[in-house]
Amino acid sequence: MIKTEKPIHTNRTLRKDFWAYSLVFLLIQCVLFLYLGKAYLNPFDFVFTFGGDGAFIYYNMIFHTLYGDGVLLSSMNYPIYESIFLTDAQAGISLLFSYLNKLSWINFNPEKVVGFSHYIHYFLLGIAGILAYKSLVLLKVNRLWAIWMSVLIVLFSPLVLRLNAGHF
């Protein structure tokens, strides 16, 4: 007789996971709010850096969103151009914004580019917490500990401290 394993998810565990995912996401967002203050509530009004690499990231992301097409960043290495993946332009976000900017009903300006990129970073930190939680649960860590540890793992990552410095 072949032994079958128990299913990984039942309705009860899915409900528990939903509440745990929500709690992890909300805890991370609350700590980000406490850490960033007004910059969390009004990301369109804040630029975290005015020089160095952070300014370079903002400039390339804004330029490619407004004037770029495809994966070549035309603000660098003229006339050959540069691949956006080899620059500090946050290629995934810049390509998405560039595509959305081409749509007639969305018009990006520099403030929108900066604000939406901040929103994406805040959101993705919450998603990273959910993935950390799920990893800990798969490693058979107690669910309550997994909630707290996933929040700490994400919030102690260097990216969180660099958010306020403008270097993503």
mmCIF file of C-alpha atoms in Angstrom:
data_model
loop_
_atom_site.group_PDB
_atom_site.id
_atom_site.type_symbol
_atom_site.label_atom_id
_atom_site.label_comp_id
_atom_site.label_asym_id
_atom_site.label_seq_id
_atom_site.Cartn_x
_atom_site.Cartn_y
_atom_site.Cartn_z
ATOM 1 C CA MET A 1 0.000 0.000 0.000
ATOM 2 C CA ILE A 2 1.303 3.450 -0.960
ATOM 3 C CA LYS A 3 1.439 6.003 1.797
ATOM 4 C CA THR A 4 0.263 9.459 0.857
ATOM 5 C CA GLU A 5 1.545 12.527 2.599
ATOM 6 C CA LYS A 6 -0.692 15.092 4.213
ATOM 7 C CA PRO A 7 -1.446 18.088 2.032
ATOM 8 C CA ILE A 8 0.721 21.093 2.798
ATOM 9 C CA HIS A 9 -2.240 23.479 2.885
ATOM 10 C CA THR A 10 -5.697 23.015 4.272
ATOM 11 C CA ASN A 11 -8.356 25.705 4.553
ATOM 12 C CA ARG A 12 -7.390 26.247 8.174
ATOM 13 C CA THR A 13 -3.690 26.787 7.420
ATOM 14 C CA LEU A 14 -4.546 29.077 4.510
ATOM 15 C CA ARG A 15 -6.588 31.260 6.870
ATOM 16 C CA LYS A 16 -3.740 31.298 9.396
ATOM 17 C CA ASP A 17 -1.275 32.162 6.668
ATOM 18 C CA PHE A 18 -3.459 34.979 5.366
ATOM 19 C CA TRP A 19 -3.597 36.605 8.795
ATOM 20 C CA ALA A 20 0.112 36.041 9.344
ATOM 21 C CA TYR A 21 0.946 37.518 5.926
ATOM 22 C CA SER A 22 -1.246 40.522 6.658
ATOM 23 C CA LEU A 23 0.295 41.010 10.094
ATOM 24 C CA VAL A 24 3.858 40.806 8.754
ATOM 25 C CA PHE A 25 3.056 43.257 5.954
ATOM 26 C CA LEU A 26 1.352 45.721 8.316
ATOM 27 C CA LEU A 27 4.095 45.527 10.947
ATOM 28 C CA ILE A 28 6.718 46.348 8.346
ATOM 29 C CA GLN A 29 4.649 49.252 7.017
ATOM 30 C CA CYS A 30 4.154 50.590 10.577
ATOM 31 C CA VAL A 31 7.883 50.515 11.294
ATOM 32 C CA LEU A 32 8.600 52.203 7.953
ATOM 33 C CA PHE A 33 6.090 54.908 8.888
ATOM 34 C CA LEU A 34 7.810 55.435 12.245
ATOM 35 C CA TYR A 35 11.237 55.479 10.600
ATOM 36 C CA LEU A 36 10.445 57.696 7.605
ATOM 37 C CA GLY A 37 7.697 59.882 9.055
ATOM 38 C CA LYS A 38 6.292 62.385 6.556
ATOM 39 C CA ALA A 39 8.302 60.824 3.744
ATOM 40 C CA TYR A 40 6.214 57.674 4.119
ATOM 41 C CA LEU A 41 2.913 59.531 3.883
ATOM 42 C CA ASN A 42 3.975 61.981 1.160
ATOM 43 C CA PRO A 43 6.594 60.215 -0.964
ATOM 44 C CA PHE A 44 5.996 62.611 -3.876
ATOM 45 C CA ASP A 45 7.296 65.515 -1.800
ATOM 46 C CA PHE A 46 10.617 63.997 -0.746
ATOM 47 C CA VAL A 47 13.913 63.348 -2.461
ATOM 48 C CA PHE A 48 16.219 61.586 -0.040
ATOM 49 C CA THR A 49 19.499 62.699 -1.571
ATOM 50 C CA PHE A 50 20.818 65.600 -3.596
ATOM 51 C CA GLY A 51 24.231 64.282 -4.535
ATOM 52 C CA GLY A 52 26.311 61.204 -5.207
ATOM 53 C CA ASP A 53 24.891 57.857 -6.258
ATOM 54 C CA GLY A 54 21.399 58.625 -5.004
ATOM 55 C CA ALA A 55 21.055 61.661 -7.263
ATOM 56 C CA PHE A 56 22.421 59.621 -10.153
ATOM 57 C CA ILE A 57 19.753 56.956 -9.534
ATOM 58 C CA TYR A 58 16.978 59.543 -9.456
ATOM 59 C CA TYR A 59 18.259 61.286 -12.587
ATOM 60 C CA ASN A 60 18.606 58.116 -14.681
ATOM 61 C CA MET A 61 15.238 56.785 -13.559
ATOM 62 C CA ILE A 62 13.485 60.085 -14.349
ATOM 63 C CA PHE A 63 15.269 60.531 -17.679
ATOM 64 C CA HIS A 64 14.490 57.019 -18.872
ATOM 65 C CA THR A 65 10.863 57.256 -17.764
ATOM 66 C CA LEU A 66 10.303 60.507 -19.638
ATOM 67 C CA TYR A 67 12.526 60.048 -22.695
ATOM 68 C CA GLY A 68 13.724 56.442 -22.795
ATOM 69 C CA ASP A 69 12.630 53.641 -25.048
ATOM 70 C CA GLY A 70 13.487 50.006 -24.462
ATOM 71 C CA VAL A 71 16.563 48.894 -22.568
ATOM 72 C CA LEU A 72 18.995 51.531 -23.830
ATOM 73 C CA LEU A 73 19.590 54.517 -21.585
ATOM 74 C CA SER A 74 20.187 57.411 -23.955
ATOM 75 C CA SER A 75 21.428 59.840 -21.298
ATOM 76 C CA MET A 76 24.736 57.970 -21.043
ATOM 77 C CA ASN A 77 27.564 56.997 -23.392
ATOM 78 C CA TYR A 78 26.300 59.050 -26.335
ATOM 79 C CA PRO A 79 26.068 58.127 -29.291
ATOM 80 C CA ILE A 80 26.297 54.409 -28.479
ATOM 81 C CA TYR A 81 24.132 54.572 -25.337
ATOM 82 C CA GLU A 82 24.236 52.266 -22.347
ATOM 83 C CA SER A 83 22.160 49.296 -21.255
ATOM 84 C CA ILE A 84 19.816 50.363 -18.492
ATOM 85 C CA PHE A 85 20.669 47.165 -16.626
ATOM 86 C CA LEU A 86 24.300 48.284 -16.276
ATOM 87 C CA THR A 87 23.501 51.641 -14.701
ATOM 88 C CA ASP A 88 22.026 52.890 -11.458
ATOM 89 C CA ALA A 89 18.648 53.492 -13.058
ATOM 90 C CA GLN A 90 16.638 50.805 -11.277
ATOM 91 C CA ALA A 91 15.999 49.084 -14.573
ATOM 92 C CA GLY A 92 12.805 47.228 -13.688
ATOM 93 C CA ILE A 93 11.077 50.301 -12.309
ATOM 94 C CA SER A 94 12.381 52.562 -15.087
ATOM 95 C CA LEU A 95 11.195 50.193 -17.820
ATOM 96 C CA LEU A 96 7.770 49.848 -16.215
ATOM 97 C CA PHE A 97 7.404 53.614 -15.813
ATOM 98 C CA SER A 98 8.663 54.247 -19.361
ATOM 99 C CA TYR A 99 6.057 51.856 -20.736
ATOM 100 C CA LEU A 100 3.286 53.387 -18.607
ATOM 101 C CA ASN A 101 4.356 56.878 -19.652
ATOM 102 C CA LYS A 102 3.760 55.943 -23.299
ATOM 103 C CA LEU A 103 0.102 55.256 -22.498
ATOM 104 C CA SER A 104 -2.049 58.253 -23.228
ATOM 105 C CA TRP A 105 -3.856 58.317 -19.872
ATOM 106 C CA ILE A 106 -0.734 58.327 -17.682
ATOM 107 C CA ASN A 107 1.605 61.298 -17.787
ATOM 108 C CA PHE A 108 4.642 61.050 -15.566
ATOM 109 C CA ASN A 109 6.566 64.039 -14.325
ATOM 110 C CA PRO A 110 9.718 63.916 -12.167
ATOM 111 C CA GLU A 111 7.735 64.141 -8.915
ATOM 112 C CA LYS A 112 5.528 61.211 -9.908
ATOM 113 C CA VAL A 113 8.524 59.100 -10.881
ATOM 114 C CA VAL A 114 10.189 59.691 -7.519
ATOM 115 C CA GLY A 115 6.973 59.222 -5.520
ATOM 116 C CA PHE A 116 5.883 56.031 -7.248
ATOM 117 C CA SER A 117 9.381 54.562 -6.954
ATOM 118 C CA HIS A 118 9.248 55.236 -3.200
ATOM 119 C CA TYR A 119 5.819 53.579 -2.988
ATOM 120 C CA ILE A 120 7.169 50.533 -4.821
ATOM 121 C CA HIS A 121 10.073 50.234 -2.380
ATOM 122 C CA TYR A 122 7.759 50.432 0.626
ATOM 123 C CA PHE A 123 5.407 47.836 -0.861
ATOM 124 C CA LEU A 124 8.199 45.445 -1.828
ATOM 125 C CA LEU A 125 9.655 45.532 1.678
ATOM 126 C CA GLY A 126 6.292 44.205 2.903
ATOM 127 C CA ILE A 127 6.371 41.474 0.250
ATOM 128 C CA ALA A 128 9.934 40.588 1.318
ATOM 129 C CA GLY A 129 8.613 40.132 4.862
ATOM 130 C CA ILE A 130 5.930 37.744 3.617
ATOM 131 C CA LEU A 131 8.514 35.717 1.706
ATOM 132 C CA ALA A 132 10.806 35.620 4.758
ATOM 133 C CA TYR A 133 7.860 34.448 6.877
ATOM 134 C CA LYS A 134 6.989 31.707 4.392
ATOM 135 C CA SER A 135 10.634 30.582 4.304
ATOM 136 C CA LEU A 136 10.753 30.350 8.085
ATOM 137 C CA VAL A 137 7.509 28.375 8.192
ATOM 138 C CA LEU A 138 8.880 25.945 5.601
ATOM 139 C CA LEU A 139 11.919 25.539 7.867
ATOM 140 C CA LYS A 140 9.458 24.530 10.602
ATOM 141 C CA VAL A 141 9.932 27.596 12.780
ATOM 142 C CA ASN A 142 7.025 28.279 15.122
ATOM 143 C CA ARG A 143 4.570 30.589 13.331
ATOM 144 C CA LEU A 144 4.586 33.257 16.041
ATOM 145 C CA TRP A 145 8.387 33.368 16.016
ATOM 146 C CA ALA A 146 8.357 33.347 12.223
ATOM 147 C CA ILE A 147 6.189 36.482 12.195
ATOM 148 C CA TRP A 148 8.546 38.436 14.443
ATOM 149 C CA MET A 149 11.730 37.100 12.890
ATOM 150 C CA SER A 150 10.565 37.821 9.331
ATOM 151 C CA VAL A 151 9.859 41.432 10.289
ATOM 152 C CA LEU A 152 13.283 41.736 11.938
ATOM 153 C CA ILE A 153 15.087 40.074 9.023
ATOM 154 C CA VAL A 154 13.608 42.547 6.561
ATOM 155 C CA LEU A 155 13.990 45.631 8.744
ATOM 156 C CA PHE A 156 17.621 44.852 9.598
ATOM 157 C CA SER A 157 18.538 44.569 5.952
ATOM 158 C CA PRO A 158 20.889 47.322 4.746
ATOM 159 C CA LEU A 159 18.284 48.498 2.234
ATOM 160 C CA VAL A 160 16.066 49.930 4.965
ATOM 161 C CA LEU A 161 18.819 52.167 6.310
ATOM 162 C CA ARG A 162 19.733 53.175 2.778
ATOM 163 C CA LEU A 163 16.134 54.159 1.987
ATOM 164 C CA ASN A 164 16.512 57.327 4.011
ATOM 165 C CA ALA A 165 19.889 57.998 2.407
ATOM 166 C CA GLY A 166 18.457 57.782 -1.113
ATOM 167 C CA HIS A 167 20.679 54.937 -2.227
ATOM 168 C CA PHE A 168 18.438 52.031 -3.083
#
